[in-house]
mmCIF file of C-alpha atoms and ligand atoms in Angstrom:
data_model
loop_
_atom_site.group_PDB
_atom_site.id
_atom_site.type_symbol
_atom_site.label_atom_id
_atom_site.label_comp_id
_atom_site.label_asym_id
_atom_site.label_seq_id
_atom_site.Cartn_x
_atom_site.Cartn_y
_atom_site.Cartn_z
ATOM 1 C CA MET A 1 45.159 105.824 139.699
ATOM 2 C CA ASN A 2 42.290 103.704 138.300
ATOM 3 C CA GLU A 3 42.124 102.345 134.772
ATOM 4 C CA THR A 4 40.091 105.205 133.395
ATOM 5 C CA GLU A 5 42.576 107.729 134.727
ATOM 6 C CA LEU A 6 45.464 105.698 133.295
ATOM 7 C CA LEU A 7 43.859 105.741 129.892
ATOM 8 C CA ALA A 8 42.926 109.389 130.180
ATOM 9 C CA ARG A 9 46.515 110.295 130.990
ATOM 10 C CA ALA A 10 47.795 108.422 127.981
ATOM 11 C CA ARG A 11 45.373 110.186 125.644
ATOM 12 C CA PRO A 12 46.217 113.343 123.731
ATOM 13 C CA GLY A 13 44.677 116.641 124.807
ATOM 14 C CA ARG A 14 41.522 117.772 122.921
ATOM 15 C CA ASN A 15 43.506 120.082 120.679
ATOM 16 C CA ASP A 16 46.582 117.866 120.289
ATOM 17 C CA PRO A 17 47.106 115.805 117.123
ATOM 18 C CA CYS A 18 45.181 112.535 117.225
ATOM 19 C CA TRP A 19 47.155 109.416 118.218
ATOM 20 C CA CYS A 20 46.148 107.692 114.961
ATOM 21 C CA GLY A 21 48.416 109.883 112.864
ATOM 22 C CA SER A 22 45.546 111.415 110.838
ATOM 23 C CA GLY A 23 46.962 114.891 111.456
ATOM 24 C CA GLN A 24 43.536 116.044 112.746
ATOM 25 C CA LYS A 25 42.948 117.387 116.227
ATOM 26 C CA TYR A 26 42.069 114.658 118.736
ATOM 27 C CA LYS A 27 38.634 116.169 119.389
ATOM 28 C CA LYS A 28 37.779 116.029 115.670
ATOM 29 C CA CYS A 29 39.060 112.483 115.280
ATOM 30 C CA HIS A 30 39.142 109.651 117.860
ATOM 31 C CA LEU A 31 38.132 111.457 121.083
ATOM 32 C CA ASP A 32 34.465 110.399 121.010
ATOM 33 C CA GLU A 33 35.269 106.829 120.082
ATOM 34 C CA ASP A 34 37.872 106.532 122.870
ATOM 35 C CA ALA A 35 35.498 108.081 125.402
ATOM 36 C CA ARG A 36 32.821 105.531 124.486
ATOM 37 C CA ALA A 37 35.280 102.623 124.700
ATOM 38 C CA SER A 38 37.164 103.395 127.898
ATOM 39 C CA PRO A 39 34.738 103.089 130.840
ATOM 40 C CA ALA A 40 33.901 99.466 130.066
ATOM 41 C CA ALA A 41 37.355 98.432 128.878
ATOM 42 C CA PRO A 42 38.925 95.569 130.887
ATOM 43 C CA ALA A 43 42.393 96.106 132.368
ATOM 44 C CA ARG A 44 44.313 94.168 129.679
ATOM 45 C CA SER A 45 42.980 96.194 126.788
ATOM 46 C CA VAL A 46 43.871 99.462 128.512
ATOM 47 C CA ARG A 47 46.982 99.984 126.493
ATOM 48 C CA ALA A 48 47.521 103.494 125.282
ATOM 49 C CA ARG A 49 48.003 103.525 121.526
ATOM 50 C CA LEU A 50 51.440 104.444 120.379
ATOM 51 C CA ARG A 51 51.955 107.990 119.190
ATOM 52 C CA PRO A 52 54.714 109.382 116.969
ATOM 53 C CA GLY A 53 57.618 111.107 118.742
ATOM 54 C CA VAL A 54 60.306 113.464 117.486
ATOM 55 C CA VAL A 55 62.706 112.119 114.827
ATOM 56 C CA SER A 56 66.335 113.247 115.173
ATOM 57 C CA PRO A 57 68.392 114.640 112.251
ATOM 58 C CA ARG A 58 69.882 112.203 109.757
ATOM 59 C CA ARG A 59 73.065 110.460 110.988
ATOM 60 C CA PRO A 60 76.070 110.794 108.653
ATOM 61 C CA VAL A 61 77.918 107.855 107.072
ATOM 62 C CA PRO A 62 81.703 108.252 106.529
ATOM 63 C CA ALA A 63 82.639 108.849 102.872
ATOM 64 C CA ALA A 64 84.919 105.782 102.847
ATOM 65 C CA ILE A 65 81.949 103.407 103.236
ATOM 66 C CA SER A 66 80.493 102.129 99.965
ATOM 67 C CA ARG A 67 76.807 102.882 99.524
ATOM 68 C CA PRO A 68 73.839 101.324 97.747
ATOM 69 C CA ASP A 69 72.512 103.128 94.641
ATOM 70 C CA TYR A 70 69.636 104.840 96.500
ATOM 71 C CA ALA A 71 71.757 106.361 99.284
ATOM 72 C CA SER A 72 71.802 109.841 97.765
ATOM 73 C CA ASN A 73 68.383 110.128 96.043
ATOM 74 C CA GLY A 74 66.275 107.529 97.858
ATOM 75 C CA ARG A 75 65.415 105.612 94.667
ATOM 76 C CA PRO A 76 66.602 101.999 94.343
ATOM 77 C CA ARG A 77 67.383 100.934 90.739
ATOM 78 C CA ALA A 78 69.429 97.717 90.619
ATOM 79 C CA GLN A 79 67.534 94.449 90.157
ATOM 80 C CA GLY A 80 69.697 91.459 91.097
ATOM 81 C CA ARG A 81 69.056 87.820 90.142
ATOM 82 C CA ASP A 82 67.341 85.693 92.779
ATOM 83 C CA VAL A 83 69.651 82.695 92.218
ATOM 84 C CA LYS A 84 73.179 83.500 93.377
ATOM 85 C CA THR A 85 76.575 82.303 92.204
ATOM 86 C CA ALA A 86 78.961 80.844 94.792
ATOM 87 C CA GLU A 87 80.918 84.110 94.802
ATOM 88 C CA GLU A 88 77.773 86.213 95.334
ATOM 89 C CA LEU A 89 76.612 83.895 98.089
ATOM 90 C CA GLU A 90 79.914 84.314 99.893
ATOM 91 C CA ARG A 91 79.562 88.117 99.831
ATOM 92 C CA LEU A 92 75.938 87.855 100.966
ATOM 93 C CA ARG A 93 77.048 85.632 103.877
ATOM 94 C CA ARG A 94 79.369 88.414 105.060
ATOM 95 C CA ALA A 95 76.652 91.077 104.903
ATOM 96 C CA CYS A 96 74.233 88.775 106.723
ATOM 97 C CA ARG A 97 76.745 87.900 109.447
ATOM 98 C CA ALA A 98 77.291 91.620 110.055
ATOM 99 C CA ALA A 99 73.516 92.235 110.218
ATOM 100 C CA ALA A 100 73.116 89.456 112.792
ATOM 101 C CA ARG A 101 75.825 91.053 114.888
ATOM 102 C CA VAL A 102 74.268 94.527 114.693
ATOM 103 C CA LEU A 103 70.904 93.054 115.676
ATOM 104 C CA ARG A 104 72.419 91.325 118.702
ATOM 105 C CA VAL A 105 74.284 94.429 119.873
ATOM 106 C CA SER A 106 71.201 96.648 119.428
ATOM 107 C CA GLY A 107 68.980 94.110 121.163
ATOM 108 C CA GLU A 108 71.311 93.974 124.156
ATOM 109 C CA ALA A 109 70.646 97.692 124.686
ATOM 110 C CA VAL A 110 66.853 97.266 124.942
ATOM 111 C CA ARG A 111 65.640 98.253 128.399
ATOM 112 C CA PRO A 112 62.920 100.449 129.929
ATOM 113 C CA GLY A 113 63.774 104.130 129.450
ATOM 114 C CA ILE A 114 65.971 103.874 126.343
ATOM 115 C CA THR A 115 64.559 105.755 123.353
ATOM 116 C CA THR A 116 64.204 104.061 119.990
ATOM 117 C CA ASP A 117 66.400 106.891 118.643
ATOM 118 C CA ALA A 118 69.211 105.760 120.981
ATOM 119 C CA LEU A 119 68.817 102.211 119.604
ATOM 120 C CA ASP A 120 69.094 103.656 116.090
ATOM 121 C CA GLU A 121 72.330 105.365 117.096
ATOM 122 C CA ILE A 122 73.741 102.065 118.388
ATOM 123 C CA ALA A 123 72.769 100.153 115.224
ATOM 124 C CA HIS A 124 74.134 102.952 113.023
ATOM 125 C CA ALA A 125 77.487 103.071 114.841
ATOM 126 C CA GLU A 126 77.947 99.280 114.942
ATOM 127 C CA THR A 127 77.124 98.944 111.218
ATOM 128 C CA ILE A 128 79.725 101.563 110.336
ATOM 129 C CA ARG A 129 82.280 100.007 112.681
ATOM 130 C CA LEU A 130 81.888 96.770 110.672
ATOM 131 C CA GLY A 131 82.456 98.701 107.423
ATOM 132 C CA GLY A 132 78.815 98.534 106.322
ATOM 133 C CA TYR A 133 76.122 101.023 105.279
ATOM 134 C CA PRO A 134 72.821 100.858 107.228
ATOM 135 C CA SER A 135 70.479 99.862 104.368
ATOM 136 C CA PRO A 136 67.281 101.545 105.691
ATOM 137 C CA LEU A 137 68.933 104.984 105.653
ATOM 138 C CA ASN A 138 67.266 106.932 102.812
ATOM 139 C CA TYR A 139 65.808 103.753 101.272
ATOM 140 C CA ARG A 140 62.777 105.267 99.502
ATOM 141 C CA GLY A 141 63.375 108.196 101.847
ATOM 142 C CA PHE A 142 63.298 106.260 105.146
ATOM 143 C CA PRO A 143 64.939 108.687 107.614
ATOM 144 C CA LYS A 144 66.797 106.300 109.985
ATOM 145 C CA SER A 145 69.216 103.357 110.040
ATOM 146 C CA LEU A 146 66.996 100.889 111.895
ATOM 147 C CA CYS A 147 63.281 100.045 112.044
ATOM 148 C CA THR A 148 61.823 99.960 115.567
ATOM 149 C CA SER A 149 58.294 98.577 115.801
ATOM 150 C CA VAL A 150 56.653 98.832 119.233
ATOM 151 C CA ASN A 151 53.498 96.925 120.361
ATOM 152 C CA GLU A 152 50.796 97.458 117.694
ATOM 153 C CA VAL A 153 53.352 98.570 115.104
ATOM 154 C CA ILE A 154 53.679 95.742 112.575
ATOM 155 C CA CYS A 155 56.835 96.947 110.804
ATOM 156 C CA HIS A 156 58.788 99.981 109.526
ATOM 157 C CA GLY A 157 58.456 101.973 112.768
ATOM 158 C CA ILE A 158 60.684 105.058 112.687
ATOM 159 C CA PRO A 159 63.050 105.469 115.669
ATOM 160 C CA ASP A 160 62.123 108.575 117.661
ATOM 161 C CA SER A 161 62.195 110.276 121.059
ATOM 162 C CA ARG A 162 59.821 107.819 122.775
ATOM 163 C CA PRO A 163 61.443 105.960 125.684
ATOM 164 C CA LEU A 164 60.590 102.258 125.793
ATOM 165 C CA GLU A 165 58.333 101.337 128.715
ATOM 166 C CA ALA A 166 58.345 98.192 130.839
ATOM 167 C CA GLY A 167 55.768 95.856 129.306
ATOM 168 C CA ASP A 168 56.407 96.967 125.688
ATOM 169 C CA ILE A 169 57.502 94.579 122.994
ATOM 170 C CA VAL A 170 59.773 96.013 120.292
ATOM 171 C CA ASN A 171 60.963 94.593 116.987
ATOM 172 C CA LEU A 172 64.373 95.768 115.801
ATOM 173 C CA ASP A 173 64.872 95.266 112.064
ATOM 174 C CA VAL A 174 68.474 95.558 110.893
ATOM 175 C CA THR A 175 69.733 95.541 107.320
ATOM 176 C CA VAL A 176 73.418 95.961 106.476
ATOM 177 C CA TYR A 177 74.909 96.696 103.037
ATOM 178 C CA LEU A 178 78.395 95.209 102.889
ATOM 179 C CA ASP A 179 80.504 93.796 100.035
ATOM 180 C CA GLY A 180 77.787 94.923 97.604
ATOM 181 C CA MET A 181 75.072 92.848 99.296
ATOM 182 C CA HIS A 182 72.196 93.478 101.744
ATOM 183 C CA GLY A 183 71.715 91.202 104.775
ATOM 184 C CA ASP A 184 68.344 91.587 106.532
ATOM 185 C CA CYS A 185 67.163 90.256 109.909
ATOM 186 C CA SER A 186 64.944 91.214 112.823
ATOM 187 C CA ALA A 187 63.812 90.041 116.236
ATOM 188 C CA THR A 188 61.240 91.114 118.811
ATOM 189 C CA PHE A 189 62.519 91.932 122.291
ATOM 190 C CA LEU A 190 60.720 92.151 125.637
ATOM 191 C CA VAL A 191 61.087 95.440 127.517
ATOM 192 C CA GLY A 192 61.275 94.694 131.245
ATOM 193 C CA GLU A 193 58.447 92.522 132.540
ATOM 194 C CA VAL A 194 55.903 91.678 129.793
ATOM 195 C CA ASP A 195 52.475 90.120 130.488
ATOM 196 C CA PRO A 196 52.065 86.380 129.706
ATOM 197 C CA GLU A 197 49.944 87.075 126.581
ATOM 198 C CA GLY A 198 52.676 89.297 125.162
ATOM 199 C CA ARG A 199 55.366 86.727 125.900
ATOM 200 C CA ARG A 200 53.311 84.012 124.218
ATOM 201 C CA LEU A 201 52.796 86.176 121.120
ATOM 202 C CA VAL A 202 56.547 86.771 120.817
ATOM 203 C CA GLN A 203 57.339 83.086 121.327
ATOM 204 C CA VAL A 204 54.816 81.951 118.697
ATOM 205 C CA ALA A 205 56.145 84.541 116.222
ATOM 206 C CA ARG A 206 59.647 83.120 116.764
ATOM 207 C CA GLU A 207 58.289 79.613 116.119
ATOM 208 C CA CYS A 208 56.500 80.821 112.968
ATOM 209 C CA LEU A 209 59.831 81.924 111.485
ATOM 210 C CA ALA A 210 61.321 78.515 112.343
ATOM 211 C CA LYS A 211 58.341 76.760 110.680
ATOM 212 C CA GLY A 212 58.781 78.890 107.568
ATOM 213 C CA VAL A 213 62.503 78.124 107.363
ATOM 214 C CA ALA A 214 61.829 74.410 107.871
ATOM 215 C CA ALA A 215 59.438 74.440 104.875
ATOM 216 C CA VAL A 216 62.182 75.564 102.471
ATOM 217 C CA LEU A 217 63.064 72.881 99.917
ATOM 218 C CA PRO A 218 64.122 73.209 96.270
ATOM 219 C CA GLY A 219 61.457 72.015 93.844
ATOM 220 C CA ARG A 220 58.603 72.901 96.226
ATOM 221 C CA PRO A 221 56.306 75.901 95.662
ATOM 222 C CA ILE A 222 57.072 79.093 97.557
ATOM 223 C CA SER A 223 53.521 78.908 98.978
ATOM 224 C CA ASP A 224 54.678 76.013 101.230
ATOM 225 C CA ILE A 225 56.411 78.588 103.428
ATOM 226 C CA GLY A 226 53.280 80.640 104.136
ATOM 227 C CA ARG A 227 51.236 77.502 104.542
ATOM 228 C CA ALA A 228 53.518 76.284 107.363
ATOM 229 C CA ILE A 229 53.563 79.701 109.030
ATOM 230 C CA GLU A 230 49.814 80.262 108.851
ATOM 231 C CA ALA A 231 49.062 76.772 110.184
ATOM 232 C CA HIS A 232 51.189 77.452 113.265
ATOM 233 C CA ALA A 233 49.785 80.935 113.867
ATOM 234 C CA SER A 234 46.168 79.757 113.472
ATOM 235 C CA ARG A 235 46.739 76.913 115.913
ATOM 236 C CA HIS A 236 47.471 79.595 118.514
ATOM 237 C CA GLY A 237 44.591 81.862 117.498
ATOM 238 C CA TYR A 238 46.862 84.475 115.929
ATOM 239 C CA GLY A 239 46.684 86.368 112.651
ATOM 240 C CA VAL A 240 49.277 86.606 109.850
ATOM 241 C CA VAL A 241 49.857 90.014 108.220
ATOM 242 C CA ARG A 242 49.339 89.948 104.443
ATOM 243 C CA SER A 243 50.356 93.399 103.249
ATOM 244 C CA TYR A 244 54.070 92.827 103.912
ATOM 245 C CA CYS A 245 55.944 89.802 102.608
ATOM 246 C CA GLY A 246 59.396 88.278 102.639
ATOM 247 C CA HIS A 247 61.456 89.240 99.590
ATOM 248 C CA GLY A 248 64.299 88.265 97.343
ATOM 249 C CA ILE A 249 67.520 89.960 98.467
ATOM 250 C CA GLY A 250 71.136 90.408 97.455
ATOM 251 C CA GLU A 251 72.589 93.319 95.482
ATOM 252 C CA THR A 252 69.050 94.698 95.743
ATOM 253 C CA PHE A 253 67.371 95.228 99.142
ATOM 254 C CA HIS A 254 63.976 94.042 97.843
ATOM 255 C CA THR A 255 63.810 92.166 94.520
ATOM 256 C CA SER A 256 60.464 91.475 92.826
ATOM 257 C CA LEU A 257 60.375 87.981 94.372
ATOM 258 C CA GLN A 258 57.726 87.931 97.121
ATOM 259 C CA ILE A 259 57.358 85.408 99.935
ATOM 260 C CA PRO A 260 53.853 85.595 101.471
ATOM 261 C CA HIS A 261 53.593 84.495 105.100
ATOM 262 C CA HIS A 262 49.989 83.310 104.768
ATOM 263 C CA TYR A 263 48.897 80.466 102.485
ATOM 264 C CA ASP A 264 48.425 81.857 98.987
ATOM 265 C CA PRO A 265 47.941 78.921 96.584
ATOM 266 C CA SER A 266 48.224 81.263 93.589
ATOM 267 C CA VAL A 267 51.967 81.601 94.277
ATOM 268 C CA ARG A 268 53.199 78.761 92.074
ATOM 269 C CA ARG A 269 56.865 79.620 91.623
ATOM 270 C CA LEU A 270 59.169 76.864 92.810
ATOM 271 C CA MET A 271 62.098 77.297 95.156
ATOM 272 C CA GLU A 272 65.469 76.771 93.456
ATOM 273 C CA GLU A 273 68.843 75.898 94.909
ATOM 274 C CA GLY A 274 70.870 79.115 95.292
ATOM 275 C CA MET A 275 67.829 81.414 95.650
ATOM 276 C CA THR A 276 68.167 83.918 98.474
ATOM 277 C CA PHE A 277 65.254 85.585 100.210
ATOM 278 C CA THR A 278 63.946 86.664 103.576
ATOM 279 C CA ILE A 279 61.244 85.067 105.690
ATOM 280 C CA GLU A 280 59.790 87.583 108.147
ATOM 281 C CA PRO A 281 56.344 86.675 109.473
ATOM 282 C CA MET A 282 54.380 89.371 111.321
ATOM 283 C CA ILE A 283 52.027 87.658 113.783
ATOM 284 C CA THR A 284 49.107 89.475 115.413
ATOM 285 C CA GLU A 285 47.081 89.030 118.603
ATOM 286 C CA GLY A 286 43.920 90.144 116.811
ATOM 287 C CA THR A 287 43.192 91.104 113.216
ATOM 288 C CA TRP A 288 45.827 90.608 110.507
ATOM 289 C CA GLN A 289 44.658 93.773 108.790
ATOM 290 C CA ASP A 290 46.924 96.788 108.807
ATOM 291 C CA LEU A 291 46.759 100.578 108.599
ATOM 292 C CA LEU A 292 49.464 103.070 107.683
ATOM 293 C CA TRP A 293 50.285 106.181 109.706
ATOM 294 C CA ASP A 294 50.450 109.358 107.681
ATOM 295 C CA ASP A 295 54.265 109.343 108.021
ATOM 296 C CA GLY A 296 53.961 106.908 105.086
ATOM 297 C CA TRP A 297 55.979 104.197 106.887
ATOM 298 C CA THR A 298 54.581 103.059 110.222
ATOM 299 C CA ALA A 299 52.309 100.037 109.649
ATOM 300 C CA VAL A 300 50.008 99.285 112.597
ATOM 301 C CA THR A 301 47.354 96.678 113.282
ATOM 302 C CA ALA A 302 43.881 97.951 112.409
ATOM 303 C CA ASP A 303 42.577 96.997 115.879
ATOM 304 C CA GLY A 304 45.525 98.338 117.925
ATOM 305 C CA LYS A 305 46.428 94.881 119.269
ATOM 306 C CA ARG A 306 50.058 93.811 119.296
ATOM 307 C CA SER A 307 52.153 92.318 116.498
ATOM 308 C CA ALA A 308 55.480 90.458 116.761
ATOM 309 C CA GLN A 309 58.003 89.610 114.038
ATOM 310 C CA PHE A 310 61.216 87.681 113.450
ATOM 311 C CA GLU A 311 63.243 87.684 110.223
ATOM 312 C CA HIS A 312 66.113 85.798 108.647
ATOM 313 C CA THR A 313 67.783 85.987 105.255
ATOM 314 C CA ILE A 314 68.180 82.440 103.938
ATOM 315 C CA ALA A 315 69.676 80.626 100.954
ATOM 316 C CA VAL A 316 67.977 77.601 99.424
ATOM 317 C CA THR A 317 70.382 74.639 99.546
ATOM 318 C CA GLY A 318 70.080 71.115 98.103
ATOM 319 C CA GLY A 319 68.530 69.834 101.329
ATOM 320 C CA GLY A 320 66.621 72.862 102.691
ATOM 321 C CA ALA A 321 67.669 76.294 103.927
ATOM 322 C CA GLU A 322 70.917 77.830 105.126
ATOM 323 C CA ILE A 323 70.217 80.636 107.598
ATOM 324 C CA LEU A 324 72.599 83.406 106.533
ATOM 325 C CA THR A 325 71.766 85.962 109.249
ATOM 326 C CA SER A 326 73.538 84.221 112.098
ATOM 327 C CA GLU A 327 76.833 85.136 113.706
ATOM 328 C CA GLY A 328 78.080 81.593 113.062
HETATM 329 N N1 MF3 B 401 64.128 95.555 106.730
HETATM 330 C C1 MF3 B 401 62.789 95.709 106.224
HETATM 331 C C2 MF3 B 401 62.423 94.389 105.615
HETATM 332 O O1 MF3 B 401 62.512 93.423 106.305
HETATM 333 C C3 MF3 B 401 62.677 96.808 105.233
HETATM 334 C C4 MF3 B 401 62.861 98.130 105.815
HETATM 335 S S1 MF3 B 401 62.707 99.297 104.573
HETATM 336 C C5 MF3 B 401 62.957 100.733 105.423
HETATM 337 O O2 MF3 B 401 62.141 94.234 104.468
HETATM 338 F F1 MF3 B 401 63.058 101.655 104.536
HETATM 339 F F2 MF3 B 401 61.929 100.901 106.250
HETATM 340 F F3 MF3 B 401 64.026 100.622 106.129
HETATM 341 CO CO1 CO B 402 63.178 92.007 104.946
HETATM 342 CO CO1 CO B 403 64.085 93.505 107.652
#
């Protein structure tokens, strides 16, 4: 099979829904553009765009497990404080430790052939086994317990019937609600053998999270975090997604506190000891600009190139940051 045939195989049929999620038939949407692009495309860029699969029915959560306010109607209400008391911090530590464990267990199951829905089932079951509620489930109507973001998906990918393929990269984003607190973390995993460019992207994204965490210091502006992340990404020729930020977290999944991952000098708020928030840079091979599928959730790069992400929940301490989403 030559490259053109490979690409042709991966494309939808003329009357199938377009891969871009527009809901239009392929022939009315991207067919002409793809046909113009493919003959000259070099081997590396011949990556079929991801297409939505089938989403399985909602997984139940046992009645004995305590739920966040939005679990039944999808609408979050509570607004927690961003600076935590010692007692709150202790509860948040437990939720975060559980999230780190669920992320590890789910990540260990990543391999060619497993569907993202099967990964969702693993994350869902492990969260419940630890006595937690999987925070994504029905958060603003999100249908699953885990976010699975493959290749050009930046974040909030919905687990579905698509089997992972060797050469994919996939971010698993786990949030656990336990002891009245949300703990949020994610990592990008390699599926089988991944090309050197993909491995480098994932490695630099991991380093970007570390740079962001290292920039945490009470009394310094929050914009220091994005400045450190963007400097590292730019050095490697990568982009930093702007539409999605880190966020304050605790009793509330996402508080109003935002942590940009690029340098935004207009963010003047200072970090304070006891503040808790996530740092979750999304790093792109090409443009940092994003598009949204018409499922209302799946954020993809505008150019179809890959994106990788890592996330921790941290607490600001006297001397820097305590990473809460670790198994300890
Ligand atoms: N865990 C994601 C974050 O890092 C949020 C997922 S919201 C969901 O903020 F509804 F998509 F689950
Ligand atoms: Co988050
Ligand atoms: Co997350």
